[in-house]
Short mmCIF file of N, CA and C in Angstrom, two decimals:
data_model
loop_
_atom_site.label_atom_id
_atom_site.label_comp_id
_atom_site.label_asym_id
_atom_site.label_seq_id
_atom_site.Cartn_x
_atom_site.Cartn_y
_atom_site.Cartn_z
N UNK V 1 6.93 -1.87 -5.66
CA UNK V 1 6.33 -2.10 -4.38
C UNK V 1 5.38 -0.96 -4.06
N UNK V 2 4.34 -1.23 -3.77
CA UNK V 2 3.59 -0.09 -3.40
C UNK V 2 2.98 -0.30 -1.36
N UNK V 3 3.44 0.73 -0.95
CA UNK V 3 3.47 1.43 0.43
C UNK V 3 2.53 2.12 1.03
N UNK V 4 1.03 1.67 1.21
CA UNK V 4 0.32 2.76 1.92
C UNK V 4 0.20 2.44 3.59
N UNK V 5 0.51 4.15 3.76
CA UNK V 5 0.83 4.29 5.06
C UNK V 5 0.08 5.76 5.17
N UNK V 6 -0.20 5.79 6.82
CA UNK V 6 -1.31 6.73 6.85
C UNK V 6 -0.40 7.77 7.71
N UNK V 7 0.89 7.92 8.06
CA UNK V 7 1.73 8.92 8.57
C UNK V 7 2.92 9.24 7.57
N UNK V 8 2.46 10.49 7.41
CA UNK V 8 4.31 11.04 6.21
C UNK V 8 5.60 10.13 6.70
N UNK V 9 5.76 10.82 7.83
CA UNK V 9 6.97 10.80 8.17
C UNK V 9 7.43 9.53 8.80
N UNK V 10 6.05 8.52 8.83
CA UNK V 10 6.83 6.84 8.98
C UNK V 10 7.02 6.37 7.25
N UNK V 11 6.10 6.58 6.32
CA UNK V 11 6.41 6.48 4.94
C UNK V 11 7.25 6.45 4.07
N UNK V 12 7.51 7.64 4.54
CA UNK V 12 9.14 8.81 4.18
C UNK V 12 10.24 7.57 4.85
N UNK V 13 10.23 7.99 5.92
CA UNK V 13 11.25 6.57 6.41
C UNK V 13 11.71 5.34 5.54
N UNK V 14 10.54 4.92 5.53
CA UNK V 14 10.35 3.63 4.60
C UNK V 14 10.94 3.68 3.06
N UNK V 15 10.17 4.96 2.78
CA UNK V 15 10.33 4.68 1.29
C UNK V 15 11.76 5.09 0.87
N UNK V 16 12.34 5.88 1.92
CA UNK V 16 13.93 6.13 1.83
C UNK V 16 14.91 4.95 1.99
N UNK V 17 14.88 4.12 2.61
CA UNK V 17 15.60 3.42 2.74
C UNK V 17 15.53 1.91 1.79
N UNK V 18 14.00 2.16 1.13
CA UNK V 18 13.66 0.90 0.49
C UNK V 18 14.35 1.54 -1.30
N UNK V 19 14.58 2.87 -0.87
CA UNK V 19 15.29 3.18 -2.34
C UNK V 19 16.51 3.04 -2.57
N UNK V 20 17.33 3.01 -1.14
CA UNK V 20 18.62 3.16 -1.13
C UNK V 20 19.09 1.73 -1.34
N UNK V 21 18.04 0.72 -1.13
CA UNK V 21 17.84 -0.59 -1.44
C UNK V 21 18.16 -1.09 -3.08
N UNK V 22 17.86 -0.04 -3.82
CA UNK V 22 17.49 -0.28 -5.25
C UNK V 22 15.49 -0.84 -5.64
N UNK V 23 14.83 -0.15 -4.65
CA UNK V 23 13.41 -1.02 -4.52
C UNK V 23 13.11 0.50 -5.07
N UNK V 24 11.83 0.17 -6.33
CA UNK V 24 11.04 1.15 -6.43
C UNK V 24 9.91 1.18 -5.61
N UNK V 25 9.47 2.23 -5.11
CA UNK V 25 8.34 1.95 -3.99
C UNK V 25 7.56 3.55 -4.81
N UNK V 26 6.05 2.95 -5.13
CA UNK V 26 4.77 3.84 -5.05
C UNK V 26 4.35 4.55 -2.82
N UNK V 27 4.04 5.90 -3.43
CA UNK V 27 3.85 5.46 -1.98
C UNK V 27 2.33 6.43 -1.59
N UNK V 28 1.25 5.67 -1.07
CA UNK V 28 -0.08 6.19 -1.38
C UNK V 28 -0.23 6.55 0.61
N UNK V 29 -1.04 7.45 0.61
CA UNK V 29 -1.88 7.99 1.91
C UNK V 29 -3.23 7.67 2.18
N UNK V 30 -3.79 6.60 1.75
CA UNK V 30 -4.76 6.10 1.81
C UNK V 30 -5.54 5.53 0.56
N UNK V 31 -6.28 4.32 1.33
CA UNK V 31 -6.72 3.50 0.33
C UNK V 31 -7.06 3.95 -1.19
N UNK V 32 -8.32 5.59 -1.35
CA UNK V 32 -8.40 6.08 -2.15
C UNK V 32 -7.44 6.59 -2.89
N UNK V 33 -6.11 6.87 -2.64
CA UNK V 33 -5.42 7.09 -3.96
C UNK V 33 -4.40 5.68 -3.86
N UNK V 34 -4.54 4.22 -3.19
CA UNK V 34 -4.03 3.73 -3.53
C UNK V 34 -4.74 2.63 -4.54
N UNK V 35 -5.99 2.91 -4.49
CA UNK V 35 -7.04 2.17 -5.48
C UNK V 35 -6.34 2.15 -7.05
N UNK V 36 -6.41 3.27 -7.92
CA UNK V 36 -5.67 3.52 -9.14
C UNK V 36 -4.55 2.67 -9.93
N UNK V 37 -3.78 2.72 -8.32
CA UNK V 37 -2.65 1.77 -8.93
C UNK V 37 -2.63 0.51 -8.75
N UNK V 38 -4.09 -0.28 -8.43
CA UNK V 38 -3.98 -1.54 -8.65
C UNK V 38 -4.09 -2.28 -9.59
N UNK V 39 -3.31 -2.95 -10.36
CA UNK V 39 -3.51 -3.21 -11.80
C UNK V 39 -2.91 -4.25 -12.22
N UNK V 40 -3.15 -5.20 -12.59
CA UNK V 40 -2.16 -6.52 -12.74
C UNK V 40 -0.73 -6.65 -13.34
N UNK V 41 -0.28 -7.56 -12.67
CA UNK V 41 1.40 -7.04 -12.58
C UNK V 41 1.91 -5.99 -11.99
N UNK V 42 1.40 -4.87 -11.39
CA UNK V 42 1.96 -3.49 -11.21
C UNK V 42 2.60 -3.53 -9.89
N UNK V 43 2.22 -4.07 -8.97
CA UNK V 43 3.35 -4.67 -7.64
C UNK V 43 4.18 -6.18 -7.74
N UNK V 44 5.02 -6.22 -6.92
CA UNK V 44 5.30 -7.67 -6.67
C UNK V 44 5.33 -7.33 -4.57
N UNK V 45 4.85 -6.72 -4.02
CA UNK V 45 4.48 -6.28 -2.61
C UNK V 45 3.91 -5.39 -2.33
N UNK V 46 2.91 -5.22 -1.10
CA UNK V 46 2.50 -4.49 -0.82
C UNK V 46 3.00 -3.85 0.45
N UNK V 47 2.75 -3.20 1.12
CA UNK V 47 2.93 -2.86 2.76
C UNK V 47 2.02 -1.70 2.88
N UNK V 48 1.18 -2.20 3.86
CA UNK V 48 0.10 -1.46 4.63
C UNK V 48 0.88 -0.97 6.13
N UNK V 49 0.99 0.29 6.42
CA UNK V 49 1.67 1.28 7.41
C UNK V 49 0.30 1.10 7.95
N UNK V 50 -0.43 0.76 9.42
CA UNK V 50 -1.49 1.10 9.62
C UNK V 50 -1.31 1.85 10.86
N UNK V 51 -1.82 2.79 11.24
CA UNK V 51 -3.11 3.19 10.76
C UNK V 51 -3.26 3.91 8.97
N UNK V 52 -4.13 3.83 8.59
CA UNK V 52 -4.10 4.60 6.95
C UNK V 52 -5.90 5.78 7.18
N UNK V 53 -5.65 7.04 6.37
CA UNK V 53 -6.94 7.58 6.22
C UNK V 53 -7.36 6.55 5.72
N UNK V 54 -9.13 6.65 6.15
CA UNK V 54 -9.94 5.64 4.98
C UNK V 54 -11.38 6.74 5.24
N UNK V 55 -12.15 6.10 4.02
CA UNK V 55 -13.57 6.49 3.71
C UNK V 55 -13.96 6.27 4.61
N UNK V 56 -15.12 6.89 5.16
CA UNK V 56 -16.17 6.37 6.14
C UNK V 56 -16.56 4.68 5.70
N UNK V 57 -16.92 4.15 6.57
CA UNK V 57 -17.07 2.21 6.43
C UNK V 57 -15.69 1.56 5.48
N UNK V 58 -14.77 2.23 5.53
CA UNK V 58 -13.90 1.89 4.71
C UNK V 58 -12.68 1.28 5.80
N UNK V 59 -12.40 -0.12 5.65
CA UNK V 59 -11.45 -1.03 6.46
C UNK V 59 -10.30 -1.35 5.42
N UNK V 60 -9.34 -1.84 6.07
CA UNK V 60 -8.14 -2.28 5.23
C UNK V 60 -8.61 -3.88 4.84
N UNK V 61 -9.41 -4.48 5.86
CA UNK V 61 -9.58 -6.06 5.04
C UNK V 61 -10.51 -5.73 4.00
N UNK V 62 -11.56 -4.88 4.19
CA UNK V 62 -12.00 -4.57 2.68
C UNK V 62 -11.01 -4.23 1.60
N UNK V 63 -10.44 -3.48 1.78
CA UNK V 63 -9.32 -2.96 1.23
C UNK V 63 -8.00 -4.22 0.04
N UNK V 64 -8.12 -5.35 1.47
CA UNK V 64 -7.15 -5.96 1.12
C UNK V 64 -8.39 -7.35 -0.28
N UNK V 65 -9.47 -7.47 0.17
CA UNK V 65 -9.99 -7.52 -0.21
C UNK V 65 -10.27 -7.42 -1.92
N UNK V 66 -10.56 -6.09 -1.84
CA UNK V 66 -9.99 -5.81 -3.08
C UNK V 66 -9.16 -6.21 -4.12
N UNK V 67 -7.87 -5.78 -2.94
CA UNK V 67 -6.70 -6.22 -3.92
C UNK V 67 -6.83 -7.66 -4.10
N UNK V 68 -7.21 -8.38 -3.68
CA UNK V 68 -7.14 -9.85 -3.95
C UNK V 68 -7.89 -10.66 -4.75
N UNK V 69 -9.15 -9.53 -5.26
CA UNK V 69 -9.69 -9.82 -6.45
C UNK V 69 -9.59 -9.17 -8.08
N UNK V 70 -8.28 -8.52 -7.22
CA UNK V 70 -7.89 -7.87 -9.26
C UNK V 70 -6.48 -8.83 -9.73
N UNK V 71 -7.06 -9.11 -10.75
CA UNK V 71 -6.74 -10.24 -11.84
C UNK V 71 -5.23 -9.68 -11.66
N UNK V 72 -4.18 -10.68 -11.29
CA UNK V 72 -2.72 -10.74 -11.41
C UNK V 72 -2.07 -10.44 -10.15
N UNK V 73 -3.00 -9.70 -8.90
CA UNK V 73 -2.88 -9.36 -7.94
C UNK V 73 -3.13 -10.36 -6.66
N UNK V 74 -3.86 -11.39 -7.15
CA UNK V 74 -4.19 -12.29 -6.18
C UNK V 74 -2.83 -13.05 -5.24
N UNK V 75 -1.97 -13.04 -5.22
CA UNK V 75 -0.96 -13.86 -5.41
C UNK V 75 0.22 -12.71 -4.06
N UNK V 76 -0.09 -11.51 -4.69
CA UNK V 76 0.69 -10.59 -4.05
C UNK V 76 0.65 -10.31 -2.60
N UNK V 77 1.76 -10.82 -2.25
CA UNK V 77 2.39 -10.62 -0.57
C UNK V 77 1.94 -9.03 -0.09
N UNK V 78 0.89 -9.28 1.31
CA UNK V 78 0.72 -8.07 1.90
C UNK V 78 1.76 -8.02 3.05
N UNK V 79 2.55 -7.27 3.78
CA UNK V 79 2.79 -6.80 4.92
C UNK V 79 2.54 -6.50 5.67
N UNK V 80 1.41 -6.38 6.68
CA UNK V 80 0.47 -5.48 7.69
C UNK V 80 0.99 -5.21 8.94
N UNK V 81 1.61 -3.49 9.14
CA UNK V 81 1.97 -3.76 10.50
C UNK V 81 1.17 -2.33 10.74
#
């Protein structure tokens, strides 16, 4: 599962309890280092923590965007809160 969220300590939250779950969770601080790990097959979820840093002109529907045009990724459940 990969987790970008733009506050530590709501992240942290998250990603603690989604472990104690047995869930592996990636967990990125903004779009730019969550770019890398998009790769087909490499999630089966996402969750967007928003607010997130972003680039200047840089939005999460671009963002989501993205993800929805890399091959194996199309398919993959976002979360947006």
């Amino acid at each position: 599962m990969l987790l970008i969220a733009g506050e530590r300590h709501i992240a942290r939250l998250i990603e603690v309890n989604l472990q104690r779950a047995g869930i592996r969770v990636t967990v990125c601080y903004s779009f730019a280092e969550a770019r890398p790990h998009l790769t087909p097959h490499g999630f089966d979820l996402i969750i967007l923590q928003e607010p997130v840093r972003t680039e200047p002109y840089e939005s999460a529907n671009g963002f989501l965007t993205e993800v929805y045009a890399t091959p194996g990724l199309e398919r993959v459940p976002v979360i947006r809160r």
